[in-house]
Coordinates of C-alpha atoms and ligand atoms in Angstrom, one line a residue:
X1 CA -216.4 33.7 -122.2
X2 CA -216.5 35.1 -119.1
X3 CA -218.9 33.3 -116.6
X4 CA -219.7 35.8 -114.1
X5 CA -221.5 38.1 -117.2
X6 CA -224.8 36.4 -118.5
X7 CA -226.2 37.6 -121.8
X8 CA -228.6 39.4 -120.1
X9 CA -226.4 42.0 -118.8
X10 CA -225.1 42.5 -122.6
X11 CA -227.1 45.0 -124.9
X12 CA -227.9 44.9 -128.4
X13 CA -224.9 46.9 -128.8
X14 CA -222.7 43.9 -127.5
X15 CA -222.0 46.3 -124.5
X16 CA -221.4 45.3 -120.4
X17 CA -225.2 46.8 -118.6
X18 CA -225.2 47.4 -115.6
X19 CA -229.3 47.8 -113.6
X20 CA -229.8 47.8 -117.6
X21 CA -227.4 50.7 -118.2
X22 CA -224.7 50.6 -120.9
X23 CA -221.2 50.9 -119.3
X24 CA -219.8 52.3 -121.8
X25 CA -222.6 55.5 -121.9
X26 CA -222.5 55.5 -117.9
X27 CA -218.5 55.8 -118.7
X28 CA -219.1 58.9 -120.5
X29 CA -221.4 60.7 -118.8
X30 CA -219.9 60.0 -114.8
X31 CA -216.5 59.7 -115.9
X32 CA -214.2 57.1 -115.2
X33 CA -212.8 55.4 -112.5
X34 CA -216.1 54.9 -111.2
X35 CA -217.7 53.0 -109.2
X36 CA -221.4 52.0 -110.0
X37 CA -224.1 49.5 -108.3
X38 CA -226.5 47.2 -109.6
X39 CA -229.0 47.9 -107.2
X40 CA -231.7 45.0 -108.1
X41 CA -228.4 42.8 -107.1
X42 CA -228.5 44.1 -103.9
X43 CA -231.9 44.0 -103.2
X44 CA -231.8 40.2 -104.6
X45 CA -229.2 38.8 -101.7
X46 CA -231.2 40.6 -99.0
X47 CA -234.3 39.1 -100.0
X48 CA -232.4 35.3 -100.6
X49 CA -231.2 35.2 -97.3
X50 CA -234.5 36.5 -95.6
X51 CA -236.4 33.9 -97.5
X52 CA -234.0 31.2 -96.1
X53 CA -235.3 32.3 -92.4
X54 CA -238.6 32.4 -93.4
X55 CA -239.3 29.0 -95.0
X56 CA -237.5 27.8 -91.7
X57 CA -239.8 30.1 -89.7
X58 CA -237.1 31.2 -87.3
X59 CA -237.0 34.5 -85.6
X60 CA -234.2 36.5 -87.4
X61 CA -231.9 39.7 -88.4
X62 CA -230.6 39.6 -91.8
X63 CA -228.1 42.6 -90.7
X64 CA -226.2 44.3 -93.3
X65 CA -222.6 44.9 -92.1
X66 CA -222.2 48.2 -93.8
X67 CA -218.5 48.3 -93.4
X68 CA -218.7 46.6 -97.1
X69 CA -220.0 49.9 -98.3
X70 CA -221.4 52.8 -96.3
X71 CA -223.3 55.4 -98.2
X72 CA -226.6 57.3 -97.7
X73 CA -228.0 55.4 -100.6
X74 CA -227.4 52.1 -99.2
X75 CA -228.7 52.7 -95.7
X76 CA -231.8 53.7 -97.8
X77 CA -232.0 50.0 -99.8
X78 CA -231.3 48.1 -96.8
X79 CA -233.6 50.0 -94.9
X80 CA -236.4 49.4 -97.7
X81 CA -235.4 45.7 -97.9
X82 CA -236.3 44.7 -94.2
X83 CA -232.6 44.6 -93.5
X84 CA -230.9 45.9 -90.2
X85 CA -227.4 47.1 -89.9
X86 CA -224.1 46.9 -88.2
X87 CA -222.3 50.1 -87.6
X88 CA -218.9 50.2 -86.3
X89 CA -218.1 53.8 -86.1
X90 CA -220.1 57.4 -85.8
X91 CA -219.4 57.7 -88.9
X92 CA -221.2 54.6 -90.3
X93 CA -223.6 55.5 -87.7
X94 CA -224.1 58.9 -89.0
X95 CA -224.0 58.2 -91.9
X96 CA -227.4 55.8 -91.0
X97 CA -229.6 58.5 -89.4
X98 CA -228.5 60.9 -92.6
X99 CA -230.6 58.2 -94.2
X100 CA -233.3 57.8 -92.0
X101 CA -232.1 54.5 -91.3
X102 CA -234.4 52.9 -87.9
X103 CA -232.2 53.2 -85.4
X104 CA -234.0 50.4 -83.9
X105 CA -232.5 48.1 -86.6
X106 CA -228.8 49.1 -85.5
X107 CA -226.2 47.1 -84.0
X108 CA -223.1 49.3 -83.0
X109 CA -219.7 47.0 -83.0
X110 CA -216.1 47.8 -82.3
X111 CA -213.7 47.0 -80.3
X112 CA -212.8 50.7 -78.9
X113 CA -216.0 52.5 -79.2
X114 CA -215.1 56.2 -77.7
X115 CA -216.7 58.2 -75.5
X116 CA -218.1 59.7 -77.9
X117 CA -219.3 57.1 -80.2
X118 CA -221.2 55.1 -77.2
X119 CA -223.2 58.4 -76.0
X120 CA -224.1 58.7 -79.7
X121 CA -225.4 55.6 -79.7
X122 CA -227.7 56.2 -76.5
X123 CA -228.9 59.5 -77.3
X124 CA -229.9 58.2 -81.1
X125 CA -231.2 55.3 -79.5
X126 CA -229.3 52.4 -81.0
X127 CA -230.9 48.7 -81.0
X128 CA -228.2 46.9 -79.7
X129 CA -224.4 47.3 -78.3
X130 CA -222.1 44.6 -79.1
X131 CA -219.9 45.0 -76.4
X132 CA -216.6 43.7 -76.9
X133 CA -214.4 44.4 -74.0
X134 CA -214.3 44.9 -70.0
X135 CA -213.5 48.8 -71.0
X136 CA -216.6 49.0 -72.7
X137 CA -218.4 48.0 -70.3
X138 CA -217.3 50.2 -67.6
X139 CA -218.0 53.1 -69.9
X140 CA -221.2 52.0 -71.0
X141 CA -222.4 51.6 -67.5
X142 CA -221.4 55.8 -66.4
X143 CA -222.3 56.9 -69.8
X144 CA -226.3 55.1 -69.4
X145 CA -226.1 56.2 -65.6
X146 CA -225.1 59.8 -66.9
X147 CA -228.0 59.8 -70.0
X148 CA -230.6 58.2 -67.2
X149 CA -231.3 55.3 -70.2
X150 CA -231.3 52.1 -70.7
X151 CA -230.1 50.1 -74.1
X152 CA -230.0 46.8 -75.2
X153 CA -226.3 45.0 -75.7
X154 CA -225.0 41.8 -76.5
X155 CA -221.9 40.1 -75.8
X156 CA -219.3 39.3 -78.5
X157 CA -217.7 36.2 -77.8
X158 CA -214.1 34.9 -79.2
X159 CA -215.5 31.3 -80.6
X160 CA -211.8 30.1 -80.8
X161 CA -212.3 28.9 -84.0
X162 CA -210.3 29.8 -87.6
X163 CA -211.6 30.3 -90.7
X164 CA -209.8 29.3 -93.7
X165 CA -209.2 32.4 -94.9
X166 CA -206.5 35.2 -95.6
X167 CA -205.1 36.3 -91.9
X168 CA -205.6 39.5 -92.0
X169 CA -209.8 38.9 -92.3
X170 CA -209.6 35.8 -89.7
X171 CA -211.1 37.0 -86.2
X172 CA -212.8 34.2 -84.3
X173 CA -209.3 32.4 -83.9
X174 CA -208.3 32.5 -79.4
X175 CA -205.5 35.1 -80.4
X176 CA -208.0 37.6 -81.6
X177 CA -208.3 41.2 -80.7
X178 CA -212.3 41.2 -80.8
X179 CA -214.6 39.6 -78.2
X180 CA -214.7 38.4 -74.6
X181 CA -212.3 35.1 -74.3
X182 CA -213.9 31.7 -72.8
X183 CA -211.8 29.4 -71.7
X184 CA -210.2 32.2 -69.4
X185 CA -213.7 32.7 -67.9
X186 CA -213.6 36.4 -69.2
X187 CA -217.0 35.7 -71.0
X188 CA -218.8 34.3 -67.7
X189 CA -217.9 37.7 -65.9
X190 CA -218.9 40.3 -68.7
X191 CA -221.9 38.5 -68.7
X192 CA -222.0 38.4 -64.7
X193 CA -221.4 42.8 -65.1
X194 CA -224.1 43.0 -67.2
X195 CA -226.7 41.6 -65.7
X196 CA -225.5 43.4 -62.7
X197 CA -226.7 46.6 -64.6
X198 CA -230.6 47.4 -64.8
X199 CA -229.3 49.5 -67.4
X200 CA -228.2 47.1 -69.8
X201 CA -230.7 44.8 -71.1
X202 CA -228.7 41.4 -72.3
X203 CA -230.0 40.6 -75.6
X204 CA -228.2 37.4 -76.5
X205 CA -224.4 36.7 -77.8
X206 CA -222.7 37.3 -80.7
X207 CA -219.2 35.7 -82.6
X208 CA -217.7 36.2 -86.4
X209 CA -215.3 34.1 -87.3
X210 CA -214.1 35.4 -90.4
X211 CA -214.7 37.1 -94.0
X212 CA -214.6 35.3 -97.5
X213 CA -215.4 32.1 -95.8
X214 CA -216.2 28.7 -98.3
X215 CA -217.0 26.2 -96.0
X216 CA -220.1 25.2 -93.6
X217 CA -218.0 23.7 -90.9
X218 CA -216.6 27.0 -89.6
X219 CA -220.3 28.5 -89.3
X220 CA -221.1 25.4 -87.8
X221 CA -218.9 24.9 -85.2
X222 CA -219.5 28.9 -84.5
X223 CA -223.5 27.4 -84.2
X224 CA -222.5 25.1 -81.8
X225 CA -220.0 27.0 -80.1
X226 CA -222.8 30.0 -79.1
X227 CA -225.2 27.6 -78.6
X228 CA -223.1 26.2 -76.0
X229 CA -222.2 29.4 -74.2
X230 CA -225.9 30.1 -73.9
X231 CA -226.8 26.5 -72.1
X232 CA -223.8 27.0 -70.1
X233 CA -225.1 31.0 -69.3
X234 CA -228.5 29.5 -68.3
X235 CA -227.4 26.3 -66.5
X236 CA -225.4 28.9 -64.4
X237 CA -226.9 32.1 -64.1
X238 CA -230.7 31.2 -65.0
X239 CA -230.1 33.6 -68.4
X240 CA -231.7 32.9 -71.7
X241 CA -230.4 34.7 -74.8
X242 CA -232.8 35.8 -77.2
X243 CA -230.7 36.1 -79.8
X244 CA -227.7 34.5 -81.1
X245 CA -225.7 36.3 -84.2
X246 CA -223.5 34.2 -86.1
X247 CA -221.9 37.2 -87.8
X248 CA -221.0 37.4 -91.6
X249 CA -218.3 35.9 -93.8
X250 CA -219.5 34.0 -96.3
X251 CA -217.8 34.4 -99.4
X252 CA -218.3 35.5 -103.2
X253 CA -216.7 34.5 -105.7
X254 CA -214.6 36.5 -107.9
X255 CA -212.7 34.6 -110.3
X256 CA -213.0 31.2 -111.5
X257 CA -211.5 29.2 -109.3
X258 CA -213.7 30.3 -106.5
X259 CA -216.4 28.5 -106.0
X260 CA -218.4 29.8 -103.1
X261 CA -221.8 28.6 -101.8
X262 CA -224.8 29.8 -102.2
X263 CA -226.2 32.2 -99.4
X264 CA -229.2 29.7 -99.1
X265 CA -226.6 26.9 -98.2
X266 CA -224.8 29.1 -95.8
X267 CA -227.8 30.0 -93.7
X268 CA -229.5 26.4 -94.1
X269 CA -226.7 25.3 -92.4
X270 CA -226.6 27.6 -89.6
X271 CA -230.2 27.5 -89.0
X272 CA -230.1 23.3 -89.0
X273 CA -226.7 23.5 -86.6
X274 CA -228.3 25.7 -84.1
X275 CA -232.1 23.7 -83.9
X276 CA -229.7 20.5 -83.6
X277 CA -227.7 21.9 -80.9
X278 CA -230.7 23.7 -78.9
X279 CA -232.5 20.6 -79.0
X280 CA -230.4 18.7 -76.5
X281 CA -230.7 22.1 -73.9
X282 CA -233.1 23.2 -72.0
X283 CA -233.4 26.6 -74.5
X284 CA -235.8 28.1 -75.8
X285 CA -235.0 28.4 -79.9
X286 CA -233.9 32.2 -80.1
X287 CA -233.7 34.5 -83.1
X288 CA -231.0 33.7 -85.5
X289 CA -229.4 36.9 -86.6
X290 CA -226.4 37.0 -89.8
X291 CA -224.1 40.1 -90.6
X292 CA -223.3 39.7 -94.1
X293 CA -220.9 42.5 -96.0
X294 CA -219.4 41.1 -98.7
X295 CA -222.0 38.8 -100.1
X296 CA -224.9 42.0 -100.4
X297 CA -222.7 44.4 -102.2
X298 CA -219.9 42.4 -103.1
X299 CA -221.5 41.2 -106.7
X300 CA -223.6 44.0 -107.4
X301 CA -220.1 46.6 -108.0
X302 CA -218.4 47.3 -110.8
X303 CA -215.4 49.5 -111.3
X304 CA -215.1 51.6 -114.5
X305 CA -211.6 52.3 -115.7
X306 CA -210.1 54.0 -118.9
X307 CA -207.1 52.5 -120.1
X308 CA -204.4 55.1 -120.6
X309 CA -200.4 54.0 -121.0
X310 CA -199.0 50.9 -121.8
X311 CA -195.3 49.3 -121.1
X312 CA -194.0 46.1 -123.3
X313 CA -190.8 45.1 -122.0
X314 CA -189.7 41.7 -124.7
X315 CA -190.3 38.6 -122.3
X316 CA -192.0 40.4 -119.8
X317 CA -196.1 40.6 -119.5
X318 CA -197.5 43.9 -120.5
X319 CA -198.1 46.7 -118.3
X320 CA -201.7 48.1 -119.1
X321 CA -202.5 51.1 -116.9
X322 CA -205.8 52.2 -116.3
X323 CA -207.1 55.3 -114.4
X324 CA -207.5 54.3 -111.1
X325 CA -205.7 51.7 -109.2
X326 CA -205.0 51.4 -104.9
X327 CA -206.8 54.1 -103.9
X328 CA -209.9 53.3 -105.4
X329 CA -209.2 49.2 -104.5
X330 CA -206.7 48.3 -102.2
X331 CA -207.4 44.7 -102.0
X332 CA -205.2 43.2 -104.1
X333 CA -202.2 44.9 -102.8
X334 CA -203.6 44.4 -99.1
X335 CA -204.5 40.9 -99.3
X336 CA -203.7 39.6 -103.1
X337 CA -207.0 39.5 -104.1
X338 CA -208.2 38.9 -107.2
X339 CA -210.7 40.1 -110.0
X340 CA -212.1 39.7 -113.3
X341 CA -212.0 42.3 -115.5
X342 CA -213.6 42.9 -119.0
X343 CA -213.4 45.2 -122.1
X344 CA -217.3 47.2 -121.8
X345 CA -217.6 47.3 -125.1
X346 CA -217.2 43.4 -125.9
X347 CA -217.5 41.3 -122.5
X348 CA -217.3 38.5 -124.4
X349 CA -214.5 39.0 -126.9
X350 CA -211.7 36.4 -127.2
X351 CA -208.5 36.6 -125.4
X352 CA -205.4 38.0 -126.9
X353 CA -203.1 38.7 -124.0
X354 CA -202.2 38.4 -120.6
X355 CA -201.2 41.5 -118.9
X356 CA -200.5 43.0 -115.5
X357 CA -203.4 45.6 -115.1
X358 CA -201.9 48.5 -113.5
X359 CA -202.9 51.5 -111.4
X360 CA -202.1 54.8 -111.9
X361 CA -200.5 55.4 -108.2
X362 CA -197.1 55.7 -107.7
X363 CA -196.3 53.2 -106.3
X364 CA -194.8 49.4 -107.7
X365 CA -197.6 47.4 -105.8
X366 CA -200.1 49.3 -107.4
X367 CA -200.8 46.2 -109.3
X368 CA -204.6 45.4 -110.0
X369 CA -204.5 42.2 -111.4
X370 CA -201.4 40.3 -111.9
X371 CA -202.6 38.5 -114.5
X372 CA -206.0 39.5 -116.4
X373 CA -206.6 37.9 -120.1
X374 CA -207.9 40.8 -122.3
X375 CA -208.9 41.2 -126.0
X376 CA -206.3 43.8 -127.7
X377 CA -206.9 47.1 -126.1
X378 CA -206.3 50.7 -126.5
X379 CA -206.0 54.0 -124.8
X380 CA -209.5 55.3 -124.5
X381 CA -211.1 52.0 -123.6
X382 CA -213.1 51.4 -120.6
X383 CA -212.6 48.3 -118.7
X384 CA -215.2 46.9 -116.1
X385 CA -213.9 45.0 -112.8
X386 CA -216.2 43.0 -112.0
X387 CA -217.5 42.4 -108.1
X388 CA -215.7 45.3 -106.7
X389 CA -218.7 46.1 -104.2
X390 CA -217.6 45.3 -101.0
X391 CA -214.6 46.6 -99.3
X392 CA -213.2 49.2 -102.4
X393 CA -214.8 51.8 -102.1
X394 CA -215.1 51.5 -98.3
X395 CA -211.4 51.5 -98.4
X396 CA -210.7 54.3 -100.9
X397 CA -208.1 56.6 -99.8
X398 CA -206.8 60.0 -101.6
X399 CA -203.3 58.3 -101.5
X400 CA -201.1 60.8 -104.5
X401 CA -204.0 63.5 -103.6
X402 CA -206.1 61.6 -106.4
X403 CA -209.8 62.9 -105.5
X404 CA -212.1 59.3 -104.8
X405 CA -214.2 57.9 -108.2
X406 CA -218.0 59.1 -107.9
X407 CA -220.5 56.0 -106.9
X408 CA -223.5 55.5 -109.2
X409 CA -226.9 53.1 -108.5
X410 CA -228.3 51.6 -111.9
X411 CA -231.8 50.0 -111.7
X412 CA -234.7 49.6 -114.0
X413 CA -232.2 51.1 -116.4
X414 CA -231.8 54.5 -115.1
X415 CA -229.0 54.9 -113.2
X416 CA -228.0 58.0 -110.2
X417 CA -225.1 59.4 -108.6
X418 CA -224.9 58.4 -105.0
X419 CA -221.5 59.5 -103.6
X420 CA -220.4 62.4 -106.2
X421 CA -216.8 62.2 -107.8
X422 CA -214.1 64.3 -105.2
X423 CA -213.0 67.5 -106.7
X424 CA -209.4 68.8 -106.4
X425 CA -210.7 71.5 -104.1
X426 CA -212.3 68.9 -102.0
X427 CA -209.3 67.2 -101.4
X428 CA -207.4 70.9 -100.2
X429 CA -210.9 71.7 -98.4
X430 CA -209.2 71.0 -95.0
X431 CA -206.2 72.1 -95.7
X432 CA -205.1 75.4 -93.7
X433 CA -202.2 77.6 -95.0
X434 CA -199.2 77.2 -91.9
X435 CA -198.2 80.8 -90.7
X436 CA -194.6 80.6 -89.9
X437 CA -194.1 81.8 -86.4
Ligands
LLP501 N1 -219.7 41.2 -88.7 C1 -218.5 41.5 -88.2 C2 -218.5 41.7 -86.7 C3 -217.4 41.8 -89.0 O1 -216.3 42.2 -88.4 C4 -217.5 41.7 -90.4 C5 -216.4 42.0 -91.2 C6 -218.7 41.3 -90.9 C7 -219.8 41.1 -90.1 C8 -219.0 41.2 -92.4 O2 -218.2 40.2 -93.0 P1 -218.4 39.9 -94.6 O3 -219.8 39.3 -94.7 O4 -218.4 41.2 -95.3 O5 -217.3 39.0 -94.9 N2 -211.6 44.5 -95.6 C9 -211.6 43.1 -95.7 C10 -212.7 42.5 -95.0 C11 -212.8 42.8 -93.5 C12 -214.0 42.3 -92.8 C13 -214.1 42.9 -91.5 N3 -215.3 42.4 -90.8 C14 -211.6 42.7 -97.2 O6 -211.6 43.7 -98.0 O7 -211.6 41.6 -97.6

């Protein structure tokens, strides 16, 4: 019995739904691998972690870092849900004003913004800049003197503080590429620059410290840590941030031994850490703003595979291939991550092997489960990974020239293609013939 699957989301027909559509039909008529969306999920974990902020009646962002998943269709929902963004390239930002997205409800992050990127930003009129580095900075000021505008920024501070999480994700830790450092006073002199500027209008501070994050005590300390910063900022330069952003991180759950938090808890926590901590300054309480990726679209994705080949090797555990594989999901050979996955047809039905799930790239890592426990199965079958949303299809690549799985949103039962299946000639489209000279 699979825990992460309640018997709502199985039909009469004993099929895995999906926004109330049968896997197994959506299987057939997108084709598989695909990707598809339950968008009332999505919806859902914007709306639980606005309601946290509003029974506390704090100022807020619930910002959606759309790194997790950037599509035209999801600009749209967060949009519709009262959510703002974080953007972290033109193309994420492009991406947004293809969907009518507010600008107004952007933040733009990264820690090399080009040229190009930041005079974007100004000329689409972008809510905030997180600025990140001295660089930045410099170029931000000619690029705002060049436009004649002004813009809104905010300074992203390294909180010195590590997540319990896989390396590769942890990024509030002092030896950190991202952010402004403290204790070498590199924080009190961005901030000294930008108030300097009449162009930039200092918004408040900003720190992440991590992603697939379990435990209160790092969002705390972050809490505390800003909180600190912006008493210190005031105390010294008479400057009160309006906003402090906590960043995202919190963590899903994928298989059973993760056992994650609810949102609810996560943001309790950060809205009780930073009151606390404001009320022994002389702050004003500012607006408490979150980025969360993983725990929006994390849940509501599924990926759709058809088994194909098989290897049994005598003492060995089973190869069972599927169609996909790394290029659709490179986490678990980037960072050993791990998944459930089901038969569609029977979610539920007892377990009668162990197998390594495979992918069809060429390549020995392309492993996508090590060890999944699966009814009998058979070419032809379609298997559903479960909580594939955030960060797979984000990270798809056409590794083997394999064109990227279509994206589909099921809600009320009907379900649409959002991002359309790659064709072969898409993936030659910018190819040009060499001319030998
Ligand atoms: N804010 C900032 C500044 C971030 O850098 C990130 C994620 C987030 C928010 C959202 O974090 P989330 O709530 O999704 O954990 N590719 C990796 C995750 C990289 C996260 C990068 N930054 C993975 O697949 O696990």
């Amino acid at each position: 019995m699979n825990e992460q699957i309640s018997e709502q989301e199985i039909n009469a027909a004993g099929h895995l739904t999906v926004g109330g559509c049968d896997t197994i039909e959506l299987a057939k008529q997108y084709g598989t691998p695909l990707v598809v969306y339950d968008v009332a999920k999505i919806r859902d974990q914007i709306r639980r972690f606005r309601k946290v902020f509003e029974k506390n009646n704090v100022d807020y962002a619930v910002s959606y870092a759309s790194k997790a998943f950037a599509a035209v269709a999801i600009y749209q929902v967060a949009a519709a849900e009262g959510a703002h963004v974080d953007v972290v390239s033109a193309g994420e930002l492009y991406t947004a004003i293809k969907a009518g997205f507010p600008m107004e409800r952007v933040s733009f992050h990264g820690n090399n913004k080009s040229k190009e990127e930041l005079e974007m930003a100004i000329r689409h009129h972008v809510g905030v800049i997180m600025l990140d580095n001295f660089h930045e900075i410099d170029l931000l000021a000619d690029l705002l003197e060049a436009a004649d505008a002004k813009i809104k920024v905010m300074l992203r501070i390294t909180p010195g503080i590590s997540a319990h999480t896989n390396k590769y994700i942890q990024t509030g830790q002092v030896d950190s590429k991202f952010g402004f450092d403290l204790a070498s006073g590199q924080a009190d002199l961005a901030l000294e620059k930008v108030l300097a500027n009449p162009r930039m209008e200092m918004e408040g501070l900003h720190a992440h410290i991590g992603s697939q994050i379990f435990e209160l005590a790092g969002f705390e300390g972050v809490a505390n840590k800003l909180v600190e910063v912006a008493s210190h900022w005031q105390e010294k330069y008479g400057y009160q941030a309006r906003v402090i952003n906590v960043g995202g991180g919190f963590g899903i759950r994928y298989v059973s031994g993760d056992h994650p938090l609810m949102p609810e808890d996560f943001v309790d926590a950060i809205i009780k850490a930073i009151k606390q901590a404001i009320a022994s300054t002389d702050l004003a309480m500012p607006a408490i703003w979150i980025e969360p990726g993983r725990s929006i679209v994390g849940p509501a994705g599924y990926n759709l595979y058809t088994v194909g080949s098989r290897k049994d090797v005598p003492g060995l555990k089973p190869y069972v291939t599927v169609d996909g594989g790394m290029g659709d999901n490179i986490r678990p050979a980037l960072y050993q991550a791990e998944y459930e996955t089901v038969l569609a047809s029977d979610p539920h039905a007892p377990i009668k092997e162990h197998v390594r799930l495979a992918g069809k790239y060429c390549e020995s890592g392309d492993i996508l489960s090590q060890d999944q426990g699966l009814p009998a199965t058979k070419p032809g079958d379609v298997l559903a990974m479960l909580d594939t949303g955030a960060y797979g299809y984000s990270m798809a690549s056409n590794y083997n020239r394999n064109p990227r799985p279509a994206v589909v949103f099921a809600e009320n039962g009907q379900s649409q293609v959002v991002i359309e299946r790659e064709s072969l000639d898409d993936l030659v489209h910018l190819d040009l013939p060499y001319h030998a000279q």
